[in-house]
Coordinates of C-alpha atoms in Angstrom, one line a residue:
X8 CA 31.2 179.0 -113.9
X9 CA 34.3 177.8 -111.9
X10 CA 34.7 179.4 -108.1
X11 CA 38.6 179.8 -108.9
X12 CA 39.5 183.2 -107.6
X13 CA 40.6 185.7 -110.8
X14 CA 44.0 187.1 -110.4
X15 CA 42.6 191.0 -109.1
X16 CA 41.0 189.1 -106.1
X17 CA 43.9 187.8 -104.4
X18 CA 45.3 189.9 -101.6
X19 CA 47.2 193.1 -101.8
X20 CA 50.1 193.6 -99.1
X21 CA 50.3 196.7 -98.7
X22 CA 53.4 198.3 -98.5
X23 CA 55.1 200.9 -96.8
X24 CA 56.5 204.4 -98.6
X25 CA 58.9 207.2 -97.8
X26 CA 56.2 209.3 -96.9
X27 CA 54.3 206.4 -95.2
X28 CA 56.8 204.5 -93.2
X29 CA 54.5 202.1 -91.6
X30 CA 51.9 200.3 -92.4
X31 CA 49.2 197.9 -90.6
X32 CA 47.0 194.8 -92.5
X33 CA 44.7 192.2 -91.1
X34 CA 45.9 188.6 -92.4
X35 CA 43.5 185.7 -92.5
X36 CA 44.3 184.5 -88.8
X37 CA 43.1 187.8 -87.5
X38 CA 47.1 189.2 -86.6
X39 CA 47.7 192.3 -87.2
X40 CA 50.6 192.2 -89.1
X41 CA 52.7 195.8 -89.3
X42 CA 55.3 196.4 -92.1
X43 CA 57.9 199.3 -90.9
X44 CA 60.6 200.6 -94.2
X45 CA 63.8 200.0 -93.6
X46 CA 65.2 200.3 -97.0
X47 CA 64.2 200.4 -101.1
X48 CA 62.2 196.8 -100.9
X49 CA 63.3 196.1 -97.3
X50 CA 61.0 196.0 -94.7
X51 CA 61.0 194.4 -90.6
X52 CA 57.7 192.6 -89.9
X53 CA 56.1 192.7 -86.6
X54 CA 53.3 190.5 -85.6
X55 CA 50.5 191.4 -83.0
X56 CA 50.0 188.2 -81.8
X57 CA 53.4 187.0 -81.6
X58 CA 55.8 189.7 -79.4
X59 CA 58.6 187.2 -80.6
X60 CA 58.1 187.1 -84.2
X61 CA 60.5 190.0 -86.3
X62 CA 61.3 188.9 -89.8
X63 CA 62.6 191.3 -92.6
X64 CA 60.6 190.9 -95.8
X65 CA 62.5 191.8 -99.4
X66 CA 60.3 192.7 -102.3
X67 CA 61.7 193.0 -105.7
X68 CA 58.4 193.8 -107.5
X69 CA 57.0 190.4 -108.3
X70 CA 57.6 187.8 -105.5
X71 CA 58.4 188.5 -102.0
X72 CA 61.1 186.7 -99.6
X73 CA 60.7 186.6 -95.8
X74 CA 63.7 185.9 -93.4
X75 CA 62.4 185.7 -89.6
X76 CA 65.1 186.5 -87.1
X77 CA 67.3 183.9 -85.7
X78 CA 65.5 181.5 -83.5
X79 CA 62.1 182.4 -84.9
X80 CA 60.3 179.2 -86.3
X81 CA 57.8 180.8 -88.3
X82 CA 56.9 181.7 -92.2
X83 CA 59.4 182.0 -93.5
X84 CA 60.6 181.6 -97.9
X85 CA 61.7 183.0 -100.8
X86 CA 59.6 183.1 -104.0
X87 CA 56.5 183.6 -101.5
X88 CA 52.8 185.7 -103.3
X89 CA 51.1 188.1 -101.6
X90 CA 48.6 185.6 -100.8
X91 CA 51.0 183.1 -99.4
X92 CA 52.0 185.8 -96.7
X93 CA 48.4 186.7 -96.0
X94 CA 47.3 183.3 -95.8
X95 CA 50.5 182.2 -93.8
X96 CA 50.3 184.9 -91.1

Protein backbone atom coordinates (compact mmCIF):
# COMPACT_ATOMS: atom_id res chain seq x y z
CA UNK A 1 0.00 0.00 0.00
CA UNK A 2 1.48 3.46 -1.05
CA UNK A 3 2.13 6.14 1.99
CA UNK A 4 0.63 8.90 -0.39
CA UNK A 5 -1.62 11.02 1.78
CA UNK A 6 -5.61 10.58 0.50
CA UNK A 7 -7.14 13.84 -0.37
CA UNK A 8 -9.40 13.99 3.34
CA UNK A 9 -6.00 14.02 5.09
CA UNK A 10 -4.52 17.14 3.89
CA UNK A 11 -5.06 20.20 6.12
CA UNK A 12 -8.11 22.10 6.66
CA UNK A 13 -7.64 26.04 7.09
CA UNK A 14 -10.03 26.99 8.97
CA UNK A 15 -11.78 29.87 8.20
CA UNK A 16 -13.36 32.68 9.75
CA UNK A 17 -17.47 33.45 9.72
CA UNK A 18 -19.79 36.35 10.54
CA UNK A 19 -20.55 34.97 13.63
CA UNK A 20 -16.87 33.84 14.24
CA UNK A 21 -14.67 36.71 13.12
CA UNK A 22 -11.44 35.23 14.07
CA UNK A 23 -9.95 32.40 14.05
CA UNK A 24 -6.48 30.76 15.31
CA UNK A 25 -4.50 27.42 13.68
CA UNK A 26 -1.23 25.83 14.44
CA UNK A 27 0.84 25.47 11.03
CA UNK A 28 3.66 22.93 10.70
CA UNK A 29 6.48 25.38 11.95
CA UNK A 30 4.65 25.74 15.22
CA UNK A 31 3.25 29.73 14.42
CA UNK A 32 0.26 30.42 15.36
CA UNK A 33 -1.26 31.72 12.50
CA UNK A 34 -4.69 34.02 13.18
CA UNK A 35 -7.12 34.64 10.29
CA UNK A 36 -9.45 37.95 11.20
CA UNK A 37 -12.71 38.51 8.29
CA UNK A 38 -12.54 41.48 6.65
CA UNK A 39 -14.85 40.74 3.89
CA UNK A 40 -16.92 37.71 1.84
CA UNK A 41 -13.43 35.61 1.06
CA UNK A 42 -11.18 38.26 2.40
CA UNK A 43 -9.29 37.84 5.25
CA UNK A 44 -5.74 39.78 7.08
CA UNK A 45 -3.28 37.17 8.38
CA UNK A 46 -1.28 37.72 11.39
CA UNK A 47 1.53 35.60 12.44
CA UNK A 48 2.71 34.92 16.08
CA UNK A 49 6.12 34.59 15.36
CA UNK A 50 6.59 37.25 13.06
CA UNK A 51 5.04 40.86 14.60
CA UNK A 52 5.96 42.10 10.86
CA UNK A 53 4.21 39.68 8.78
CA UNK A 54 0.28 41.03 7.77
CA UNK A 55 -0.85 39.60 4.44
CA UNK A 56 -4.58 39.50 3.18
CA UNK A 57 -5.62 36.04 2.03
CA UNK A 58 -8.59 35.72 -0.82
CA UNK A 59 -10.50 32.53 -1.05
CA UNK A 60 -12.81 31.88 -3.83
CA UNK A 61 -13.84 28.35 -2.75
CA UNK A 62 -11.17 26.21 -4.29
CA UNK A 63 -7.65 27.72 -4.23
CA UNK A 64 -6.50 30.42 -2.09
CA UNK A 65 -4.20 33.63 -2.90
CA UNK A 66 -2.01 35.43 -0.33
CA UNK A 67 -0.78 39.08 -0.76
CA UNK A 68 1.66 40.04 2.22
CA UNK A 69 1.78 43.75 2.82
CA UNK A 70 4.34 45.90 1.11
CA UNK A 71 7.85 45.16 2.27
CA UNK A 72 6.97 41.81 3.72
CA UNK A 73 9.16 39.01 2.06
CA UNK A 74 7.24 36.13 3.00
CA UNK A 75 4.66 33.43 1.42
CA UNK A 76 3.24 34.81 -0.62
CA UNK A 77 0.95 33.32 -4.25
CA UNK A 78 -1.99 32.82 -6.00
CA UNK A 79 -3.38 29.37 -6.89
CA UNK A 80 -1.88 28.28 -3.29
CA UNK A 81 -3.83 24.68 -1.34
CA UNK A 82 -4.59 24.59 1.95
CA UNK A 83 -1.69 22.53 2.49
CA UNK A 84 0.74 24.93 0.74
CA UNK A 85 -0.31 27.62 3.37
CA UNK A 86 0.04 25.22 6.33
CA UNK A 87 3.17 23.84 5.15
CA UNK A 88 4.48 27.39 4.12
CA UNK A 89 3.78 29.15 7.43
Amino acid sequence: MPDTPAADDQPVIPLPTAHEKEVSFLARSGAVVTLRLIDTGRYEVKLDTRGDYTAVLLFDGETFELHPAPGVHALSGTGLSATEIYEGF
